[in-house]
Amino acid sequence: MAYELIIVETEGRVGRITLNRPKALNALNSDLINEINAALDAFEADRAIGAVVITGSEKSFAAGADIKQMANLQYPDAYLDDFITSWDRIARFRKPIVAAVAGFALGGGCEMAMMCDFIIAADNAQFGQPEIKLGVMPGAGGTQRLTKAIGKAKAMDLCLTGRMMGAEEAERSGLVARVVPLAELLPTAMKAAADIAGFSLPAAMMTKEAVNRAFETTLAEGLRFERRIFHSMFATADQKEGMNAFAEKRKAEFTHR
Ligand code: CAA
């Protein structure tokens, strides 16, 4: 597929998607979402890809859903076309995916970052759910994922006032895994993704699946789920290689099987 609104690259076992709609601060219109979904489909199908980084520009990760495209949307079309549901592709991506966020991550941009497995933020990052200012509310998971990430008090504050939260506050609140200087954002995110992609792919994917289960189920069920997957890992060649390499004091060479 030829991409016009994103740049798709690979570096070793890491795939990178760069949102590239600078004139609209990477506002997310349906063409941009379709391109992201196509790139994710390709990365998911490619056994040579072990992790993905999604990023924007230095000024804006993504300034939200495209307000101009949405402005005249009518309820029947929103319902019949299941508006926003196609955005879930990122949340359903099975391999590890890191959001590298600089500048604005607002509305759907913040929601998109939260669909990733973790966020590394530049020190100029600004997160927010300003939909209230437009007469609506978050529609791509903001009321749910933000609340699970940072708790009721701050989620209510952000969703009801529409204020922006800087990178420091976002890290303190648990939304962001790490904050780095802007110039180090991409190298840091790519290094994290390369480290992950260097581990056993089945182990990384199963780890992701198990952590995500914590958001869906009770502790007892989650622990049972974890134990079952953990047991299954003893069927992989990578488990034998990882543990034998440790005993033999050498670096493991995973075959991702
Ligand atoms: N949709 C469409 N266009 C957008 C946009 C958006 N979300 N955000 C920015 N743009 C466009 C602007 O219209 C402007 O285009 P023109 O030059 O053609 O006028 C261009 O990007 C640059 O924007 P600004 O001139 O506004 O830049 P700024 O630096 O002064 O302000 C900003 C930056 C604070 C991010 C401001 O653009 C802004 O508030 N954007 C809207 C943020 C927002 O409300 N996001 C939520 C959208 S709703 C949503 O996401 C629903 C959901 O949950 C799925």
mmCIF file of N, CA and C in Angstrom, residues 12-101:
data_model
loop_
_atom_site.group_PDB
_atom_site.id
_atom_site.type_symbol
_atom_site.label_atom_id
_atom_site.label_comp_id
_atom_site.label_asym_id
_atom_site.label_seq_id
_atom_site.Cartn_x
_atom_site.Cartn_y
_atom_site.Cartn_z
ATOM 1 N N GLY A 12 16.004 -3.012 11.637
ATOM 2 C CA GLY A 12 16.173 -4.326 12.243
ATOM 3 C C GLY A 12 14.813 -4.982 12.422
ATOM 4 N N ARG A 13 14.517 -5.401 13.644
ATOM 5 C CA ARG A 13 13.231 -6.072 13.909
ATOM 6 C C ARG A 13 12.154 -5.105 14.406
ATOM 7 N N VAL A 14 12.427 -3.806 14.304
ATOM 8 C CA VAL A 14 11.457 -2.797 14.786
ATOM 9 C C VAL A 14 10.776 -2.103 13.605
ATOM 10 N N GLY A 15 9.456 -2.045 13.665
ATOM 11 C CA GLY A 15 8.704 -1.276 12.676
ATOM 12 C C GLY A 15 8.368 0.093 13.251
ATOM 13 N N ARG A 16 8.374 1.109 12.393
ATOM 14 C CA ARG A 16 8.047 2.450 12.909
ATOM 15 C C ARG A 16 6.991 3.092 12.013
ATOM 16 N N ILE A 17 5.987 3.663 12.664
ATOM 17 C CA ILE A 17 4.947 4.415 11.957
ATOM 18 C C ILE A 17 5.034 5.856 12.432
ATOM 19 N N THR A 18 5.285 6.781 11.489
ATOM 20 C CA THR A 18 5.345 8.199 11.837
ATOM 21 C C THR A 18 4.141 8.905 11.222
ATOM 22 N N LEU A 19 3.305 9.482 12.072
ATOM 23 C CA LEU A 19 2.148 10.229 11.565
ATOM 24 C C LEU A 19 2.681 11.464 10.852
ATOM 25 N N ASN A 20 2.169 11.709 9.644
ATOM 26 C CA ASN A 20 2.769 12.756 8.821
ATOM 27 C C ASN A 20 1.695 13.599 8.128
ATOM 28 N N ARG A 21 0.956 14.308 8.951
ATOM 29 C CA ARG A 21 -0.054 15.241 8.421
ATOM 30 C C ARG A 21 0.197 16.581 9.111
ATOM 31 N N PRO A 22 1.376 17.174 8.847
ATOM 32 C CA PRO A 22 1.845 18.293 9.671
ATOM 33 C C PRO A 22 0.938 19.511 9.650
ATOM 34 N N LYS A 23 0.294 19.782 8.510
ATOM 35 C CA LYS A 23 -0.523 21.009 8.436
ATOM 36 C C LYS A 23 -1.706 20.956 9.388
ATOM 37 N N ALA A 24 -2.143 19.761 9.752
ATOM 38 C CA ALA A 24 -3.286 19.633 10.672
ATOM 39 C C ALA A 24 -2.829 19.071 12.015
ATOM 40 N N LEU A 25 -1.543 19.230 12.324
ATOM 41 C CA LEU A 25 -0.984 18.735 13.592
ATOM 42 C C LEU A 25 -1.309 17.250 13.820
ATOM 43 N N ASN A 26 -1.308 16.495 12.712
ATOM 44 C CA ASN A 26 -1.604 15.053 12.747
ATOM 45 C C ASN A 26 -3.008 14.752 13.260
ATOM 46 N N ALA A 27 -3.955 15.645 12.979
ATOM 47 C CA ALA A 27 -5.359 15.323 13.302
ATOM 48 C C ALA A 27 -5.727 14.036 12.571
ATOM 49 N N LEU A 28 -6.504 13.218 13.261
ATOM 50 C CA LEU A 28 -6.743 11.848 12.795
ATOM 51 C C LEU A 28 -8.023 11.789 11.970
ATOM 52 N N ASN A 29 -7.884 11.827 10.646
ATOM 53 C CA ASN A 29 -9.056 11.628 9.798
ATOM 54 C C ASN A 29 -9.127 10.155 9.388
ATOM 55 N N SER A 30 -10.179 9.787 8.678
ATOM 56 C CA SER A 30 -10.382 8.355 8.397
ATOM 57 C C SER A 30 -9.281 7.804 7.497
ATOM 58 N N ASP A 31 -8.762 8.596 6.559
ATOM 59 C CA ASP A 31 -7.673 8.096 5.702
ATOM 60 C C ASP A 31 -6.426 7.781 6.537
ATOM 61 N N LEU A 32 -6.130 8.654 7.483
ATOM 62 C CA LEU A 32 -4.938 8.438 8.341
ATOM 63 C C LEU A 32 -5.121 7.165 9.178
ATOM 64 N N ILE A 33 -6.300 6.991 9.742
ATOM 65 C CA ILE A 33 -6.563 5.778 10.532
ATOM 66 C C ILE A 33 -6.453 4.532 9.646
ATOM 67 N N ASN A 34 -7.017 4.605 8.433
ATOM 68 C CA ASN A 34 -6.939 3.445 7.527
ATOM 69 C C ASN A 34 -5.487 3.095 7.199
ATOM 70 N N GLU A 35 -4.658 4.111 7.009
ATOM 71 C CA GLU A 35 -3.245 3.851 6.707
ATOM 72 C C GLU A 35 -2.537 3.214 7.910
ATOM 73 N N ILE A 36 -2.806 3.737 9.104
ATOM 74 C CA ILE A 36 -2.199 3.141 10.308
ATOM 75 C C ILE A 36 -2.622 1.672 10.422
ATOM 76 N N ASN A 37 -3.898 1.411 10.192
ATOM 77 C CA ASN A 37 -4.396 0.036 10.322
ATOM 78 C C ASN A 37 -3.748 -0.892 9.303
ATOM 79 N N ALA A 38 -3.560 -0.396 8.080
ATOM 80 C CA ALA A 38 -2.920 -1.221 7.048
ATOM 81 C C ALA A 38 -1.466 -1.509 7.428
ATOM 82 N N ALA A 39 -0.775 -0.498 7.951
ATOM 83 C CA ALA A 39 0.628 -0.698 8.352
ATOM 84 C C ALA A 39 0.713 -1.698 9.510
ATOM 85 N N LEU A 40 -0.236 -1.610 10.431
ATOM 86 C CA LEU A 40 -0.233 -2.557 11.562
ATOM 87 C C LEU A 40 -0.533 -3.980 11.089
ATOM 88 N N ASP A 41 -1.468 -4.113 10.143
ATOM 89 C CA ASP A 41 -1.753 -5.445 9.590
ATOM 90 C C ASP A 41 -0.469 -6.048 9.007
ATOM 91 N N ALA A 42 0.267 -5.229 8.255
ATOM 92 C CA ALA A 42 1.487 -5.734 7.621
ATOM 93 C C ALA A 42 2.544 -6.092 8.668
ATOM 94 N N PHE A 43 2.717 -5.251 9.681
ATOM 95 C CA PHE A 43 3.710 -5.543 10.731
ATOM 96 C C PHE A 43 3.306 -6.782 11.536
ATOM 97 N N GLU A 44 2.012 -6.944 11.751
ATOM 98 C CA GLU A 44 1.578 -8.100 12.537
ATOM 99 C C GLU A 44 1.832 -9.404 11.782
ATOM 100 N N ALA A 45 1.657 -9.347 10.462
ATOM 101 C CA ALA A 45 1.825 -10.563 9.655
ATOM 102 C C ALA A 45 3.297 -10.905 9.424
ATOM 103 N N ASP A 46 4.189 -9.972 9.677
ATOM 104 C CA ASP A 46 5.609 -10.135 9.343
ATOM 105 C C ASP A 46 6.371 -10.706 10.542
ATOM 106 N N ARG A 47 6.804 -11.955 10.436
ATOM 107 C CA ARG A 47 7.515 -12.605 11.543
ATOM 108 C C ARG A 47 8.851 -11.914 11.857
ATOM 109 N N ALA A 48 9.362 -11.139 10.903
ATOM 110 C CA ALA A 48 10.646 -10.466 11.123
ATOM 111 C C ALA A 48 10.489 -9.203 11.976
ATOM 112 N N ILE A 49 9.262 -8.811 12.269
ATOM 113 C CA ILE A 49 9.019 -7.631 13.117
ATOM 114 C C ILE A 49 8.655 -8.094 14.520
ATOM 115 N N GLY A 50 9.401 -7.574 15.519
ATOM 116 C CA GLY A 50 9.173 -7.993 16.895
ATOM 117 C C GLY A 50 8.532 -6.928 17.764
ATOM 118 N N ALA A 51 8.554 -5.676 17.314
ATOM 119 C CA ALA A 51 7.947 -4.588 18.091
ATOM 120 C C ALA A 51 7.763 -3.389 17.158
ATOM 121 N N VAL A 52 6.878 -2.493 17.561
ATOM 122 C CA VAL A 52 6.554 -1.333 16.724
ATOM 123 C C VAL A 52 6.600 -0.064 17.571
ATOM 124 N N VAL A 53 7.072 1.010 16.950
ATOM 125 C CA VAL A 53 7.022 2.348 17.567
ATOM 126 C C VAL A 53 6.074 3.199 16.728
ATOM 127 N N ILE A 54 5.181 3.916 17.400
ATOM 128 C CA ILE A 54 4.324 4.868 16.689
ATOM 129 C C ILE A 54 4.624 6.265 17.229
ATOM 130 N N THR A 55 4.841 7.191 16.321
ATOM 131 C CA THR A 55 5.250 8.529 16.744
ATOM 132 C C THR A 55 4.641 9.582 15.822
ATOM 133 N N GLY A 56 4.812 10.852 16.202
ATOM 134 C CA GLY A 56 4.307 11.951 15.380
ATOM 135 C C GLY A 56 5.445 12.907 15.060
ATOM 136 N N SER A 57 5.175 14.210 15.144
ATOM 137 C CA SER A 57 6.223 15.199 14.901
ATOM 138 C C SER A 57 6.709 15.748 16.245
ATOM 139 N N GLU A 58 7.691 16.633 16.198
ATOM 140 C CA GLU A 58 8.167 17.245 17.448
ATOM 141 C C GLU A 58 7.084 18.145 18.046
ATOM 142 N N LYS A 59 6.237 18.711 17.194
ATOM 143 C CA LYS A 59 5.214 19.636 17.698
ATOM 144 C C LYS A 59 3.931 18.918 18.111
ATOM 145 N N SER A 60 3.647 17.793 17.442
ATOM 146 C CA SER A 60 2.365 17.146 17.719
ATOM 147 C C SER A 60 2.415 15.651 17.438
ATOM 148 N N PHE A 61 2.115 14.870 18.465
ATOM 149 C CA PHE A 61 1.890 13.433 18.244
ATOM 150 C C PHE A 61 0.608 13.306 17.420
ATOM 151 N N ALA A 62 -0.489 13.794 17.957
ATOM 152 C CA ALA A 62 -1.753 13.886 17.203
ATOM 153 C C ALA A 62 -2.696 14.785 17.996
ATOM 154 N N ALA A 63 -3.293 15.777 17.286
ATOM 155 C CA ALA A 63 -4.152 16.765 17.963
ATOM 156 C C ALA A 63 -5.595 16.296 18.052
ATOM 157 N N GLY A 64 -5.821 15.000 17.903
ATOM 158 C CA GLY A 64 -7.168 14.459 18.108
ATOM 159 C C GLY A 64 -7.845 14.060 16.824
ATOM 160 N N ALA A 65 -9.083 13.606 16.948
ATOM 161 C CA ALA A 65 -9.886 13.301 15.770
ATOM 162 C C ALA A 65 -10.013 14.580 14.945
ATOM 163 N N ASP A 66 -10.200 14.399 13.629
ATOM 164 C CA ASP A 66 -10.294 15.551 12.736
ATOM 165 C C ASP A 66 -11.647 16.237 12.951
ATOM 166 N N ILE A 67 -11.591 17.397 13.604
ATOM 167 C CA ILE A 67 -12.812 18.104 13.993
ATOM 168 C C ILE A 67 -13.593 18.551 12.754
ATOM 169 N N LYS A 68 -12.836 18.972 11.734
ATOM 170 C CA LYS A 68 -13.527 19.473 10.524
ATOM 171 C C LYS A 68 -14.256 18.328 9.810
ATOM 172 N N GLN A 69 -13.662 17.138 9.834
ATOM 173 C CA GLN A 69 -14.320 15.992 9.196
ATOM 174 C C GLN A 69 -15.564 15.548 9.985
ATOM 175 N N MET A 70 -15.489 15.744 11.311
ATOM 176 C CA MET A 70 -16.593 15.281 12.173
ATOM 177 C C MET A 70 -17.744 16.271 12.281
ATOM 178 N N ALA A 71 -17.437 17.544 11.994
ATOM 179 C CA ALA A 71 -18.342 18.629 12.399
ATOM 180 C C ALA A 71 -19.796 18.408 11.969
ATOM 181 N N ASN A 72 -20.003 17.908 10.740
ATOM 182 C CA ASN A 72 -21.385 17.766 10.244
ATOM 183 C C ASN A 72 -21.891 16.333 10.257
ATOM 184 N N LEU A 73 -21.182 15.471 10.985
ATOM 185 C CA LEU A 73 -21.609 14.070 11.079
ATOM 186 C C LEU A 73 -22.972 13.986 11.756
ATOM 187 N N GLN A 74 -23.840 13.141 11.231
ATOM 188 C CA GLN A 74 -25.171 12.946 11.818
ATOM 189 C C GLN A 74 -25.207 11.623 12.572
ATOM 190 N N TYR A 75 -26.096 11.542 13.569
ATOM 191 C CA TYR A 75 -26.162 10.346 14.414
ATOM 192 C C TYR A 75 -26.325 9.045 13.618
ATOM 193 N N PRO A 76 -27.277 8.954 12.661
ATOM 194 C CA PRO A 76 -27.441 7.663 11.972
ATOM 195 C C PRO A 76 -26.152 7.203 11.287
ATOM 196 N N ASP A 77 -25.411 8.156 10.689
ATOM 197 C CA ASP A 77 -24.171 7.757 10.014
ATOM 198 C C ASP A 77 -23.116 7.331 11.035
ATOM 199 N N ALA A 78 -23.036 8.075 12.143
ATOM 200 C CA ALA A 78 -22.073 7.701 13.195
ATOM 201 C C ALA A 78 -22.371 6.282 13.676
ATOM 202 N N TYR A 79 -23.677 5.988 13.852
ATOM 203 C CA TYR A 79 -24.071 4.661 14.345
ATOM 204 C C TYR A 79 -23.874 3.588 13.279
ATOM 205 N N LEU A 80 -24.382 3.850 12.086
ATOM 206 C CA LEU A 80 -24.344 2.821 11.036
ATOM 207 C C LEU A 80 -22.902 2.514 10.605
ATOM 208 N N ASP A 81 -22.063 3.536 10.548
ATOM 209 C CA ASP A 81 -20.664 3.318 10.154
ATOM 210 C C ASP A 81 -19.803 2.901 11.341
ATOM 211 N N ASP A 82 -20.410 2.830 12.533
ATOM 212 C CA ASP A 82 -19.679 2.470 13.758
ATOM 213 C C ASP A 82 -18.435 3.348 13.909
ATOM 214 N N PHE A 83 -18.684 4.676 13.795
ATOM 215 C CA PHE A 83 -17.608 5.675 13.831
ATOM 216 C C PHE A 83 -16.695 5.459 15.044
ATOM 217 N N ILE A 84 -15.401 5.465 14.821
ATOM 218 C CA ILE A 84 -14.347 5.340 15.841
ATOM 219 C C ILE A 84 -13.930 3.883 16.101
ATOM 220 N N THR A 85 -14.835 2.915 15.838
ATOM 221 C CA THR A 85 -14.485 1.536 16.194
ATOM 222 C C THR A 85 -13.232 1.055 15.455
ATOM 223 N N SER A 86 -13.029 1.516 14.219
ATOM 224 C CA SER A 86 -11.856 1.054 13.463
ATOM 225 C C SER A 86 -10.549 1.518 14.120
ATOM 226 N N TRP A 87 -10.625 2.524 15.011
ATOM 227 C CA TRP A 87 -9.429 2.986 15.712
ATOM 228 C C TRP A 87 -8.873 1.912 16.647
ATOM 229 N N ASP A 88 -9.736 0.964 17.039
ATOM 230 C CA ASP A 88 -9.331 -0.064 18.002
ATOM 231 C C ASP A 88 -8.223 -0.978 17.497
ATOM 232 N N ARG A 89 -7.915 -0.908 16.207
ATOM 233 C CA ARG A 89 -6.886 -1.804 15.640
ATOM 234 C C ARG A 89 -5.602 -1.755 16.457
ATOM 235 N N ILE A 90 -5.236 -0.564 16.909
ATOM 236 C CA ILE A 90 -3.986 -0.436 17.681
ATOM 237 C C ILE A 90 -4.085 -1.243 18.968
ATOM 238 N N ALA A 91 -5.248 -1.155 19.631
ATOM 239 C CA ALA A 91 -5.423 -1.881 20.896
ATOM 240 C C ALA A 91 -5.438 -3.392 20.667
ATOM 241 N N ARG A 92 -5.810 -3.811 19.447
ATOM 242 C CA ARG A 92 -5.860 -5.249 19.160
ATOM 243 C C ARG A 92 -4.555 -5.768 18.557
ATOM 244 N N PHE A 93 -3.580 -4.876 18.365
ATOM 245 C CA PHE A 93 -2.284 -5.290 17.806
ATOM 246 C C PHE A 93 -1.620 -6.243 18.789
ATOM 247 N N ARG A 94 -1.138 -7.396 18.317
ATOM 248 C CA ARG A 94 -0.717 -8.448 19.244
ATOM 249 C C ARG A 94 0.749 -8.336 19.666
ATOM 250 N N LYS A 95 1.551 -7.614 18.870
ATOM 251 C CA LYS A 95 2.966 -7.471 19.241
ATOM 252 C C LYS A 95 3.138 -6.201 20.089
ATOM 253 N N PRO A 96 4.242 -6.110 20.838
ATOM 254 C CA PRO A 96 4.455 -4.898 21.642
ATOM 255 C C PRO A 96 4.511 -3.635 20.783
ATOM 256 N N ILE A 97 3.869 -2.587 21.254
ATOM 257 C CA ILE A 97 3.837 -1.312 20.506
ATOM 258 C C ILE A 97 4.053 -0.160 21.483
ATOM 259 N N VAL A 98 5.027 0.669 21.165
ATOM 260 C CA VAL A 98 5.438 1.773 22.039
ATOM 261 C C VAL A 98 5.006 3.084 21.388
ATOM 262 N N ALA A 99 4.376 3.976 22.162
ATOM 263 C CA ALA A 99 4.062 5.317 21.659
ATOM 264 C C ALA A 99 5.188 6.258 22.062
ATOM 265 N N ALA A 100 5.775 6.944 21.094
ATOM 266 C CA ALA A 100 6.796 7.970 21.364
ATOM 267 C C ALA A 100 6.126 9.319 21.131
ATOM 268 N N VAL A 101 5.829 10.012 22.226
ATOM 269 C CA VAL A 101 4.962 11.194 22.149
ATOM 270 C C VAL A 101 5.744 12.480 22.412
#
